[in-house]
Backbone as XML, in Angstrom:
<?xml version="1.0"?>
<chain id="A" units="angstrom">
  <residue number="1" name="MET">
    <atom name="N" x="35.643" y="-17.011" z="161.317"/>
    <atom name="CA" x="34.491" y="-17.549" z="160.633"/>
    <atom name="C" x="34.015" y="-18.794" z="161.390"/>
  </residue>
  <residue number="2" name="SER">
    <atom name="N" x="32.731" y="-18.892" z="161.561"/>
    <atom name="CA" x="32.177" y="-20.032" z="162.292"/>
    <atom name="C" x="32.191" y="-21.283" z="161.426"/>
  </residue>
  <residue number="3" name="ILE">
    <atom name="N" x="32.085" y="-22.408" z="162.082"/>
    <atom name="CA" x="32.062" y="-23.687" z="161.371"/>
    <atom name="C" x="30.850" y="-23.767" z="160.458"/>
  </residue>
  <residue number="4" name="ASP">
    <atom name="N" x="29.726" y="-23.202" z="160.897"/>
    <atom name="CA" x="28.519" y="-23.204" z="160.058"/>
    <atom name="C" x="28.750" y="-22.416" z="158.775"/>
  </residue>
  <residue number="5" name="ASN">
    <atom name="N" x="29.416" y="-21.282" z="158.887"/>
    <atom name="CA" x="29.710" y="-20.476" z="157.702"/>
    <atom name="C" x="30.672" y="-21.195" z="156.769"/>
  </residue>
  <residue number="6" name="GLU">
    <atom name="N" x="31.671" y="-21.871" z="157.330"/>
    <atom name="CA" x="32.624" y="-22.630" z="156.519"/>
    <atom name="C" x="31.917" y="-23.762" z="155.785"/>
  </residue>
  <residue number="7" name="LEU">
    <atom name="N" x="31.036" y="-24.464" z="156.480"/>
    <atom name="CA" x="30.288" y="-25.551" z="155.850"/>
    <atom name="C" x="29.393" y="-25.027" z="154.727"/>
  </residue>
  <residue number="8" name="LEU">
    <atom name="N" x="28.779" y="-23.874" z="154.954"/>
    <atom name="CA" x="27.927" y="-23.271" z="153.939"/>
    <atom name="C" x="28.746" y="-22.880" z="152.710"/>
  </residue>
  <residue number="9" name="LEU">
    <atom name="N" x="29.914" y="-22.291" z="152.925"/>
    <atom name="CA" x="30.786" y="-21.926" z="151.809"/>
    <atom name="C" x="31.277" y="-23.162" z="151.058"/>
  </residue>
  <residue number="10" name="ASP">
    <atom name="N" x="31.609" y="-24.218" z="151.787"/>
    <atom name="CA" x="32.029" y="-25.473" z="151.151"/>
    <atom name="C" x="30.888" y="-26.048" z="150.301"/>
  </residue>
  <residue number="11" name="ALA">
    <atom name="N" x="29.693" y="-26.030" z="150.828"/>
    <atom name="CA" x="28.539" y="-26.562" z="150.101"/>
    <atom name="C" x="28.271" y="-25.736" z="148.839"/>
  </residue>
  <residue number="12" name="GLU">
    <atom name="N" x="28.423" y="-24.422" z="148.941"/>
    <atom name="CA" x="28.234" y="-23.558" z="147.772"/>
    <atom name="C" x="29.305" y="-23.826" z="146.716"/>
  </residue>
  <residue number="13" name="ASP">
    <atom name="N" x="30.541" y="-24.009" z="147.152"/>
    <atom name="CA" x="31.621" y="-24.319" z="146.212"/>
    <atom name="C" x="31.376" y="-25.667" z="145.553"/>
  </residue>
  <residue number="14" name="ASP">
    <atom name="N" x="30.959" y="-26.647" z="146.330"/>
    <atom name="CA" x="30.652" y="-27.967" z="145.778"/>
    <atom name="C" x="29.551" y="-27.870" z="144.723"/>
  </residue>
  <residue number="15" name="ALA">
    <atom name="N" x="28.532" y="-27.079" z="144.997"/>
    <atom name="CA" x="27.426" y="-26.919" z="144.048"/>
    <atom name="C" x="27.919" y="-26.261" z="142.758"/>
  </residue>
  <residue number="16" name="ARG">
    <atom name="N" x="28.812" y="-25.265" z="142.862"/>
    <atom name="CA" x="29.381" y="-24.624" z="141.669"/>
    <atom name="C" x="30.210" y="-25.628" z="140.866"/>
  </residue>
  <residue number="17" name="GLU">
    <atom name="N" x="30.976" y="-26.475" z="141.576"/>
    <atom name="CA" x="31.793" y="-27.466" z="140.895"/>
    <atom name="C" x="30.917" y="-28.484" z="140.160"/>
  </residue>
  <residue number="18" name="VAL">
    <atom name="N" x="29.864" y="-28.943" z="140.795"/>
    <atom name="CA" x="28.951" y="-29.902" z="140.166"/>
    <atom name="C" x="28.316" y="-29.270" z="138.926"/>
  </residue>
  <residue number="19" name="GLU">
    <atom name="N" x="27.888" y="-28.031" z="139.033"/>
    <atom name="CA" x="27.283" y="-27.337" z="137.893"/>
    <atom name="C" x="28.290" y="-27.197" z="136.749"/>
  </residue>
  <residue number="20" name="PHE">
    <atom name="N" x="29.527" y="-26.822" z="137.076"/>
    <atom name="CA" x="30.576" y="-26.677" z="136.073"/>
    <atom name="C" x="30.817" y="-28.005" z="135.359"/>
  </residue>
  <residue number="21" name="ILE">
    <atom name="N" x="30.962" y="-29.067" z="136.127"/>
    <atom name="CA" x="31.217" y="-30.387" z="135.548"/>
    <atom name="C" x="30.059" y="-30.793" z="134.642"/>
  </residue>
  <residue number="22" name="MET">
    <atom name="N" x="28.848" y="-30.608" z="135.110"/>
    <atom name="CA" x="27.679" y="-30.985" z="134.316"/>
    <atom name="C" x="27.672" y="-30.235" z="132.984"/>
  </residue>
  <residue number="23" name="GLN">
    <atom name="N" x="28.030" y="-28.971" z="132.995"/>
    <atom name="CA" x="28.053" y="-28.175" z="131.768"/>
    <atom name="C" x="29.136" y="-28.636" z="130.799"/>
  </residue>
  <residue number="24" name="HIS">
    <atom name="N" x="30.182" y="-29.273" z="131.301"/>
    <atom name="CA" x="31.305" y="-29.656" z="130.460"/>
    <atom name="C" x="31.293" y="-31.123" z="130.037"/>
  </residue>
  <residue number="25" name="LEU">
    <atom name="N" x="30.260" y="-31.842" z="130.391"/>
    <atom name="CA" x="30.138" y="-33.240" z="129.978"/>
    <atom name="C" x="29.477" y="-33.322" z="128.604"/>
  </residue>
  <residue number="26" name="PRO">
    <atom name="N" x="29.820" y="-34.340" z="127.821"/>
    <atom name="CA" x="29.108" y="-34.548" z="126.557"/>
    <atom name="C" x="27.625" y="-34.805" z="126.822"/>
  </residue>
  <residue number="27" name="ILE">
    <atom name="N" x="26.805" y="-34.482" z="125.855"/>
    <atom name="CA" x="25.349" y="-34.566" z="126.025"/>
    <atom name="C" x="24.897" y="-35.956" z="126.471"/>
  </residue>
  <residue number="28" name="ASP">
    <atom name="N" x="25.427" y="-37.007" z="125.852"/>
    <atom name="CA" x="24.978" y="-38.348" z="126.223"/>
    <atom name="C" x="25.356" y="-38.703" z="127.652"/>
  </residue>
  <residue number="29" name="LEU">
    <atom name="N" x="26.465" y="-38.164" z="128.127"/>
    <atom name="CA" x="26.867" y="-38.429" z="129.506"/>
    <atom name="C" x="26.057" y="-37.586" z="130.487"/>
  </residue>
  <residue number="30" name="LYS">
    <atom name="N" x="25.668" y="-36.383" z="130.068"/>
    <atom name="CA" x="24.799" y="-35.552" z="130.909"/>
    <atom name="C" x="23.495" y="-36.271" z="131.215"/>
  </residue>
  <residue number="31" name="GLU">
    <atom name="N" x="23.005" y="-37.008" z="130.207"/>
    <atom name="CA" x="21.747" y="-37.737" z="130.387"/>
    <atom name="C" x="21.908" y="-38.906" z="131.350"/>
  </residue>
  <residue number="32" name="LYS">
    <atom name="N" x="23.122" y="-39.413" z="131.463"/>
    <atom name="CA" x="23.394" y="-40.572" z="132.309"/>
    <atom name="C" x="23.772" y="-40.175" z="133.737"/>
  </residue>
  <residue number="33" name="MET">
    <atom name="N" x="24.287" y="-38.965" z="133.909"/>
    <atom name="CA" x="24.794" y="-38.521" z="135.212"/>
    <atom name="C" x="23.823" y="-37.558" z="135.879"/>
  </residue>
  <residue number="34" name="SER">
    <atom name="N" x="23.543" y="-37.821" z="137.110"/>
    <atom name="CA" x="22.747" y="-36.892" z="137.915"/>
    <atom name="C" x="23.704" y="-36.082" z="138.793"/>
  </residue>
  <residue number="35" name="GLU">
    <atom name="N" x="23.187" y="-35.048" z="139.423"/>
    <atom name="CA" x="24.014" y="-34.284" z="140.362"/>
    <atom name="C" x="24.511" y="-35.186" z="141.486"/>
  </residue>
  <residue number="36" name="ASP">
    <atom name="N" x="23.647" y="-36.081" z="141.956"/>
    <atom name="CA" x="24.053" y="-37.001" z="143.030"/>
    <atom name="C" x="25.214" y="-37.888" z="142.591"/>
  </residue>
  <residue number="37" name="LEU">
    <atom name="N" x="25.209" y="-38.343" z="141.340"/>
    <atom name="CA" x="26.316" y="-39.152" z="140.835"/>
    <atom name="C" x="27.607" y="-38.344" z="140.753"/>
  </residue>
  <residue number="38" name="ILE">
    <atom name="N" x="27.483" y="-37.094" z="140.363"/>
    <atom name="CA" x="28.689" y="-36.254" z="140.295"/>
    <atom name="C" x="29.262" y="-36.058" z="141.690"/>
  </residue>
  <residue number="39" name="TYR">
    <atom name="N" x="28.406" y="-35.812" z="142.679"/>
    <atom name="CA" x="28.890" y="-35.717" z="144.064"/>
    <atom name="C" x="29.567" y="-37.026" z="144.482"/>
  </residue>
  <residue number="40" name="TYR">
    <atom name="N" x="28.954" y="-38.151" z="144.122"/>
    <atom name="CA" x="29.545" y="-39.457" z="144.437"/>
    <atom name="C" x="30.937" y="-39.575" z="143.816"/>
  </residue>
  <residue number="41" name="PHE">
    <atom name="N" x="31.052" y="-39.252" z="142.533"/>
    <atom name="CA" x="32.343" y="-39.377" z="141.860"/>
    <atom name="C" x="33.366" y="-38.384" z="142.405"/>
  </residue>
  <residue number="42" name="LEU">
    <atom name="N" x="32.940" y="-37.201" z="142.811"/>
    <atom name="CA" x="33.879" y="-36.262" z="143.433"/>
    <atom name="C" x="34.423" y="-36.829" z="144.743"/>
  </residue>
  <residue number="43" name="ASP">
    <atom name="N" x="33.545" y="-37.407" z="145.553"/>
    <atom name="CA" x="33.989" y="-38.027" z="146.811"/>
    <atom name="C" x="34.922" y="-39.205" z="146.542"/>
  </residue>
  <residue number="44" name="THR">
    <atom name="N" x="34.568" y="-40.024" z="145.549"/>
    <atom name="CA" x="35.390" y="-41.185" z="145.211"/>
    <atom name="C" x="36.738" y="-40.747" z="144.652"/>
  </residue>
  <residue number="45" name="LEU">
    <atom name="N" x="36.746" y="-39.677" z="143.883"/>
    <atom name="CA" x="37.992" y="-39.134" z="143.347"/>
    <atom name="C" x="38.888" y="-38.625" z="144.474"/>
  </residue>
  <residue number="46" name="GLU">
    <atom name="N" x="38.302" y="-37.956" z="145.445"/>
    <atom name="CA" x="39.070" y="-37.505" z="146.610"/>
    <atom name="C" x="39.684" y="-38.686" z="147.352"/>
  </residue>
  <residue number="47" name="GLU">
    <atom name="N" x="38.904" y="-39.745" z="147.527"/>
    <atom name="CA" x="39.420" y="-40.957" z="148.180"/>
    <atom name="C" x="40.599" y="-41.524" z="147.393"/>
  </residue>
  <residue number="48" name="TYR">
    <atom name="N" x="40.472" y="-41.558" z="146.062"/>
    <atom name="CA" x="41.552" y="-42.079" z="145.227"/>
    <atom name="C" x="42.814" y="-41.246" z="145.427"/>
  </residue>
  <residue number="49" name="TYR">
    <atom name="N" x="42.669" y="-39.936" z="145.359"/>
    <atom name="CA" x="43.838" y="-39.062" z="145.520"/>
    <atom name="C" x="44.502" y="-39.283" z="146.880"/>
  </residue>
  <residue number="50" name="ALA">
    <atom name="N" x="43.708" y="-39.398" z="147.923"/>
    <atom name="CA" x="44.249" y="-39.581" z="149.269"/>
    <atom name="C" x="44.929" y="-40.943" z="149.426"/>
  </residue>
  <residue number="51" name="ASP">
    <atom name="N" x="44.304" y="-41.986" z="148.902"/>
    <atom name="CA" x="44.825" y="-43.345" z="149.081"/>
    <atom name="C" x="45.971" y="-43.695" z="148.137"/>
  </residue>
  <residue number="52" name="SER">
    <atom name="N" x="46.031" y="-43.032" z="146.984"/>
    <atom name="CA" x="47.022" y="-43.406" z="145.966"/>
    <atom name="C" x="48.398" y="-42.805" z="146.206"/>
  </residue>
  <residue number="53" name="GLY">
    <atom name="N" x="48.475" y="-41.796" z="147.058"/>
    <atom name="CA" x="49.755" y="-41.134" z="147.297"/>
    <atom name="C" x="50.033" y="-39.993" z="146.341"/>
  </residue>
  <residue number="54" name="ILE">
    <atom name="N" x="49.123" y="-39.727" z="145.424"/>
    <atom name="CA" x="49.310" y="-38.627" z="144.471"/>
    <atom name="C" x="49.512" y="-37.307" z="145.200"/>
  </residue>
  <residue number="55" name="LEU">
    <atom name="N" x="48.816" y="-37.121" z="146.290"/>
    <atom name="CA" x="48.906" y="-35.850" z="147.018"/>
    <atom name="C" x="50.262" y="-35.659" z="147.677"/>
  </residue>
  <residue number="56" name="ASP">
    <atom name="N" x="51.009" y="-36.752" z="147.848"/>
    <atom name="CA" x="52.338" y="-36.676" z="148.452"/>
    <atom name="C" x="53.448" y="-36.580" z="147.409"/>
  </residue>
  <residue number="57" name="ALA">
    <atom name="N" x="53.094" y="-36.712" z="146.144"/>
    <atom name="CA" x="54.090" y="-36.714" z="145.068"/>
    <atom name="C" x="54.667" y="-35.305" z="144.866"/>
  </residue>
  <residue number="58" name="GLU">
    <atom name="N" x="55.886" y="-35.284" z="144.372"/>
    <atom name="CA" x="56.551" y="-34.018" z="144.062"/>
    <atom name="C" x="56.180" y="-33.598" z="142.638"/>
  </residue>
  <residue number="59" name="PRO">
    <atom name="N" x="55.907" y="-32.316" z="142.422"/>
    <atom name="CA" x="55.611" y="-31.851" z="141.065"/>
    <atom name="C" x="56.874" y="-31.871" z="140.201"/>
  </residue>
  <residue number="60" name="ASP">
    <atom name="N" x="56.677" y="-31.872" z="138.880"/>
    <atom name="CA" x="57.820" y="-31.829" z="137.971"/>
    <atom name="C" x="58.380" y="-30.409" z="137.912"/>
  </residue>
  <residue number="61" name="ASP">
    <atom name="N" x="59.313" y="-30.164" z="137.029"/>
    <atom name="CA" x="59.966" y="-28.855" z="136.929"/>
    <atom name="C" x="58.999" y="-27.736" z="136.571"/>
  </residue>
  <residue number="62" name="ASN">
    <atom name="N" x="57.877" y="-28.082" z="135.971"/>
    <atom name="CA" x="56.856" y="-27.091" z="135.606"/>
    <atom name="C" x="55.809" y="-26.915" z="136.701"/>
  </residue>
  <residue number="63" name="GLY">
    <atom name="N" x="56.000" y="-27.606" z="137.820"/>
    <atom name="CA" x="55.053" y="-27.508" z="138.925"/>
    <atom name="C" x="53.801" y="-28.338" z="138.721"/>
  </residue>
  <residue number="64" name="GLU">
    <atom name="N" x="53.870" y="-29.307" z="137.791"/>
    <atom name="CA" x="52.706" y="-30.131" z="137.495"/>
    <atom name="C" x="52.898" y="-31.553" z="138.017"/>
  </residue>
  <residue number="65" name="PHE">
    <atom name="N" x="51.778" y="-32.227" z="138.202"/>
    <atom name="CA" x="51.776" y="-33.621" z="138.639"/>
    <atom name="C" x="51.354" y="-34.485" z="137.470"/>
  </residue>
  <residue number="66" name="GLU">
    <atom name="N" x="51.955" y="-35.643" z="137.368"/>
    <atom name="CA" x="51.568" y="-36.576" z="136.315"/>
    <atom name="C" x="50.420" y="-37.428" z="136.817"/>
  </residue>
  <residue number="67" name="LEU">
    <atom name="N" x="49.336" y="-37.412" z="136.068"/>
    <atom name="CA" x="48.165" y="-38.201" z="136.414"/>
    <atom name="C" x="47.870" y="-39.173" z="135.283"/>
  </residue>
  <residue number="68" name="ASP">
    <atom name="N" x="47.603" y="-40.416" z="135.626"/>
    <atom name="CA" x="47.186" y="-41.404" z="134.640"/>
    <atom name="C" x="45.655" y="-41.411" z="134.649"/>
  </residue>
  <residue number="69" name="LEU">
    <atom name="N" x="45.074" y="-40.647" z="133.717"/>
    <atom name="CA" x="43.626" y="-40.477" z="133.711"/>
    <atom name="C" x="42.881" y="-41.792" z="133.489"/>
  </residue>
  <residue number="70" name="GLU">
    <atom name="N" x="43.444" y="-42.672" z="132.675"/>
    <atom name="CA" x="42.783" y="-43.954" z="132.449"/>
    <atom name="C" x="42.775" y="-44.805" z="133.717"/>
  </residue>
  <residue number="71" name="GLU">
    <atom name="N" x="43.864" y="-44.757" z="134.474"/>
    <atom name="CA" x="43.918" y="-45.500" z="135.736"/>
    <atom name="C" x="42.895" y="-44.948" z="136.723"/>
  </residue>
  <residue number="72" name="ILE">
    <atom name="N" x="42.830" y="-43.636" z="136.809"/>
    <atom name="CA" x="41.882" y="-42.999" z="137.731"/>
    <atom name="C" x="40.445" y="-43.310" z="137.304"/>
  </residue>
  <residue number="73" name="ALA">
    <atom name="N" x="40.173" y="-43.176" z="136.012"/>
    <atom name="CA" x="38.827" y="-43.456" z="135.500"/>
    <atom name="C" x="38.462" y="-44.922" z="135.723"/>
  </residue>
  <residue number="74" name="GLY">
    <atom name="N" x="39.428" y="-45.812" z="135.558"/>
    <atom name="CA" x="39.180" y="-47.231" z="135.816"/>
    <atom name="C" x="38.818" y="-47.477" z="137.263"/>
  </residue>
  <residue number="75" name="TYR">
    <atom name="N" x="39.513" y="-46.790" z="138.161"/>
    <atom name="CA" x="39.209" y="-46.908" z="139.593"/>
    <atom name="C" x="37.787" y="-46.422" z="139.872"/>
  </residue>
  <residue number="76" name="LEU">
    <atom name="N" x="37.431" y="-45.267" z="139.304"/>
    <atom name="CA" x="36.087" y="-44.729" z="139.523"/>
    <atom name="C" x="35.025" y="-45.679" z="138.988"/>
  </residue>
  <residue number="77" name="ALA">
    <atom name="N" x="35.272" y="-46.244" z="137.798"/>
    <atom name="CA" x="34.308" y="-47.187" z="137.204"/>
    <atom name="C" x="34.146" y="-48.418" z="138.088"/>
  </residue>
  <residue number="78" name="GLN">
    <atom name="N" x="35.262" y="-48.921" z="138.587"/>
    <atom name="CA" x="35.235" y="-50.108" z="139.442"/>
    <atom name="C" x="34.479" y="-49.823" z="140.737"/>
  </residue>
  <residue number="79" name="GLN">
    <atom name="N" x="34.732" y="-48.669" z="141.343"/>
    <atom name="CA" x="34.046" y="-48.326" z="142.594"/>
    <atom name="C" x="32.554" y="-48.131" z="142.367"/>
  </residue>
  <residue number="80" name="ALA">
    <atom name="N" x="32.191" y="-47.492" z="141.254"/>
    <atom name="CA" x="30.772" y="-47.275" z="140.956"/>
    <atom name="C" x="30.052" y="-48.609" z="140.796"/>
  </residue>
  <residue number="81" name="GLN">
    <atom name="N" x="30.702" y="-49.540" z="140.121"/>
    <atom name="CA" x="30.119" y="-50.875" z="139.944"/>
    <atom name="C" x="29.968" y="-51.558" z="141.306"/>
  </residue>
  <residue number="82" name="LYS">
    <atom name="N" x="31.024" y="-51.489" z="142.108"/>
    <atom name="CA" x="31.024" y="-52.125" z="143.432"/>
    <atom name="C" x="29.949" y="-51.521" z="144.346"/>
  </residue>
  <residue number="83" name="ASP">
    <atom name="N" x="29.806" y="-50.195" z="144.274"/>
    <atom name="CA" x="28.844" y="-49.489" z="145.124"/>
    <atom name="C" x="27.440" y="-49.445" z="144.526"/>
  </residue>
  <residue number="84" name="LYS">
    <atom name="N" x="27.262" y="-50.145" z="143.386"/>
    <atom name="CA" x="25.963" y="-50.201" z="142.712"/>
    <atom name="C" x="25.446" y="-48.807" z="142.324"/>
  </residue>
  <residue number="85" name="MET">
    <atom name="N" x="26.379" y="-47.986" z="141.828"/>
    <atom name="CA" x="26.029" y="-46.633" z="141.395"/>
    <atom name="C" x="25.820" y="-46.561" z="139.883"/>
  </residue>
  <residue number="86" name="GLY">
    <atom name="N" x="26.076" y="-47.660" z="139.209"/>
    <atom name="CA" x="25.886" y="-47.693" z="137.766"/>
    <atom name="C" x="27.120" y="-48.213" z="137.070"/>
  </residue>
  <residue number="87" name="SER">
    <atom name="N" x="26.953" y="-48.423" z="135.782"/>
    <atom name="CA" x="28.041" y="-48.930" z="134.962"/>
    <atom name="C" x="28.539" y="-47.805" z="134.059"/>
  </residue>
  <residue number="88" name="PHE">
    <atom name="N" x="29.812" y="-47.495" z="134.189"/>
    <atom name="CA" x="30.418" y="-46.416" z="133.420"/>
    <atom name="C" x="31.696" y="-46.917" z="132.772"/>
  </residue>
  <residue number="89" name="THR">
    <atom name="N" x="31.973" y="-46.407" z="131.575"/>
    <atom name="CA" x="33.205" y="-46.780" z="130.892"/>
    <atom name="C" x="34.337" y="-45.859" z="131.330"/>
  </residue>
  <residue number="90" name="VAL">
    <atom name="N" x="35.554" y="-46.306" z="131.072"/>
    <atom name="CA" x="36.727" y="-45.477" z="131.355"/>
    <atom name="C" x="36.634" y="-44.184" z="130.554"/>
  </residue>
  <residue number="91" name="GLU">
    <atom name="N" x="36.196" y="-44.285" z="129.299"/>
    <atom name="CA" x="36.075" y="-43.087" z="128.458"/>
    <atom name="C" x="35.092" y="-42.080" z="129.054"/>
  </residue>
  <residue number="92" name="GLU">
    <atom name="N" x="33.941" y="-42.558" z="129.514"/>
    <atom name="CA" x="32.948" y="-41.661" z="130.112"/>
    <atom name="C" x="33.524" y="-40.959" z="131.340"/>
  </residue>
  <residue number="93" name="LEU">
    <atom name="N" x="34.202" y="-41.714" z="132.172"/>
    <atom name="CA" x="34.721" y="-41.121" z="133.405"/>
    <atom name="C" x="35.955" y="-40.261" z="133.151"/>
  </residue>
  <residue number="94" name="THR">
    <atom name="N" x="36.625" y="-40.462" z="132.036"/>
    <atom name="CA" x="37.717" y="-39.558" z="131.671"/>
    <atom name="C" x="37.153" y="-38.171" z="131.373"/>
  </residue>
  <residue number="95" name="PHE">
    <atom name="N" x="35.983" y="-38.093" z="130.752"/>
    <atom name="CA" x="35.329" y="-36.804" z="130.540"/>
    <atom name="C" x="35.044" y="-36.124" z="131.875"/>
  </residue>
  <residue number="96" name="PHE">
    <atom name="N" x="34.554" y="-36.905" z="132.840"/>
    <atom name="CA" x="34.284" y="-36.366" z="134.178"/>
    <atom name="C" x="35.567" y="-35.822" z="134.811"/>
  </residue>
  <residue number="97" name="ILE">
    <atom name="N" x="36.646" y="-36.603" z="134.764"/>
    <atom name="CA" x="37.919" y="-36.195" z="135.378"/>
    <atom name="C" x="38.461" y="-34.949" z="134.684"/>
  </residue>
  <residue number="98" name="ASP">
    <atom name="N" x="38.380" y="-34.901" z="133.355"/>
    <atom name="CA" x="38.835" y="-33.723" z="132.614"/>
    <atom name="C" x="38.086" y="-32.473" z="133.068"/>
  </residue>
  <residue number="99" name="ALA">
    <atom name="N" x="36.775" y="-32.591" z="133.219"/>
    <atom name="CA" x="35.965" y="-31.449" z="133.661"/>
    <atom name="C" x="36.336" y="-31.031" z="135.076"/>
  </residue>
  <residue number="100" name="GLU">
    <atom name="N" x="36.571" y="-32.003" z="135.951"/>
    <atom name="CA" x="36.953" y="-31.686" z="137.332"/>
    <atom name="C" x="38.314" y="-30.992" z="137.363"/>
  </residue>
  <residue number="101" name="LEU">
    <atom name="N" x="39.258" y="-31.472" z="136.567"/>
    <atom name="CA" x="40.580" y="-30.842" z="136.514"/>
    <atom name="C" x="40.499" y="-29.432" z="135.931"/>
  </residue>
  <residue number="102" name="GLU">
    <atom name="N" x="39.646" y="-29.261" z="134.920"/>
    <atom name="CA" x="39.462" y="-27.926" z="134.342"/>
    <atom name="C" x="38.895" y="-26.967" z="135.380"/>
  </residue>
  <residue number="103" name="TYR">
    <atom name="N" x="37.960" y="-27.448" z="136.180"/>
    <atom name="CA" x="37.403" y="-26.617" z="137.253"/>
    <atom name="C" x="38.499" y="-26.225" z="138.243"/>
  </residue>
  <residue number="104" name="ALA">
    <atom name="N" x="39.304" y="-27.184" z="138.645"/>
    <atom name="CA" x="40.384" y="-26.908" z="139.609"/>
    <atom name="C" x="41.401" y="-25.935" z="139.018"/>
  </residue>
  <residue number="105" name="GLU">
    <atom name="N" x="41.726" y="-26.101" z="137.750"/>
    <atom name="CA" x="42.687" y="-25.216" z="137.096"/>
    <atom name="C" x="42.176" y="-23.787" z="136.984"/>
  </residue>
  <residue number="106" name="SER">
    <atom name="N" x="40.864" y="-23.619" z="136.923"/>
    <atom name="CA" x="40.294" y="-22.274" z="136.811"/>
    <atom name="C" x="40.646" y="-21.433" z="138.044"/>
  </residue>
  <residue number="107" name="PHE">
    <atom name="N" x="40.893" y="-22.067" z="139.176"/>
    <atom name="CA" x="41.279" y="-21.334" z="140.380"/>
    <atom name="C" x="42.739" y="-20.923" z="140.325"/>
  </residue>
  <residue number="108" name="LEU">
    <atom name="N" x="43.561" y="-21.703" z="139.626"/>
    <atom name="CA" x="44.978" y="-21.396" z="139.525"/>
    <atom name="C" x="45.215" y="-20.211" z="138.594"/>
  </residue>
  <residue number="109" name="GLU">
    <atom name="N" x="44.290" y="-19.978" z="137.661"/>
    <atom name="CA" x="44.433" y="-18.893" z="136.711"/>
    <atom name="C" x="44.103" y="-17.551" z="137.334"/>
  </residue>
  <residue number="110" name="ASP">
    <atom name="N" x="43.313" y="-17.545" z="138.391"/>
    <atom name="CA" x="42.892" y="-16.276" z="139.028"/>
    <atom name="C" x="44.017" y="-15.621" z="139.778"/>
  </residue>
</chain>
């Protein structure tokens, strides 16, 4: 597969993920979040996972990783404020993280 085809498939997957997340957000948060903001938060979430060491952690006996959603949401809120992307509460961004995790889990069920 060519690099162009891989990039196209990645972009299509990203678009499906953004659509899924948008559909799973509460109505008031949907009004506050644009697709561009969701892409921003997905990129910021990836940075958090890479920098925090979560990706290097060992899963528990059930094959799961322990995530502190409030800590992650706090990081996202802080970065959004710093990057002038808007003001978001930990609660609002926990909804975003829950939707992103639900999307990721949908692939594990297949």
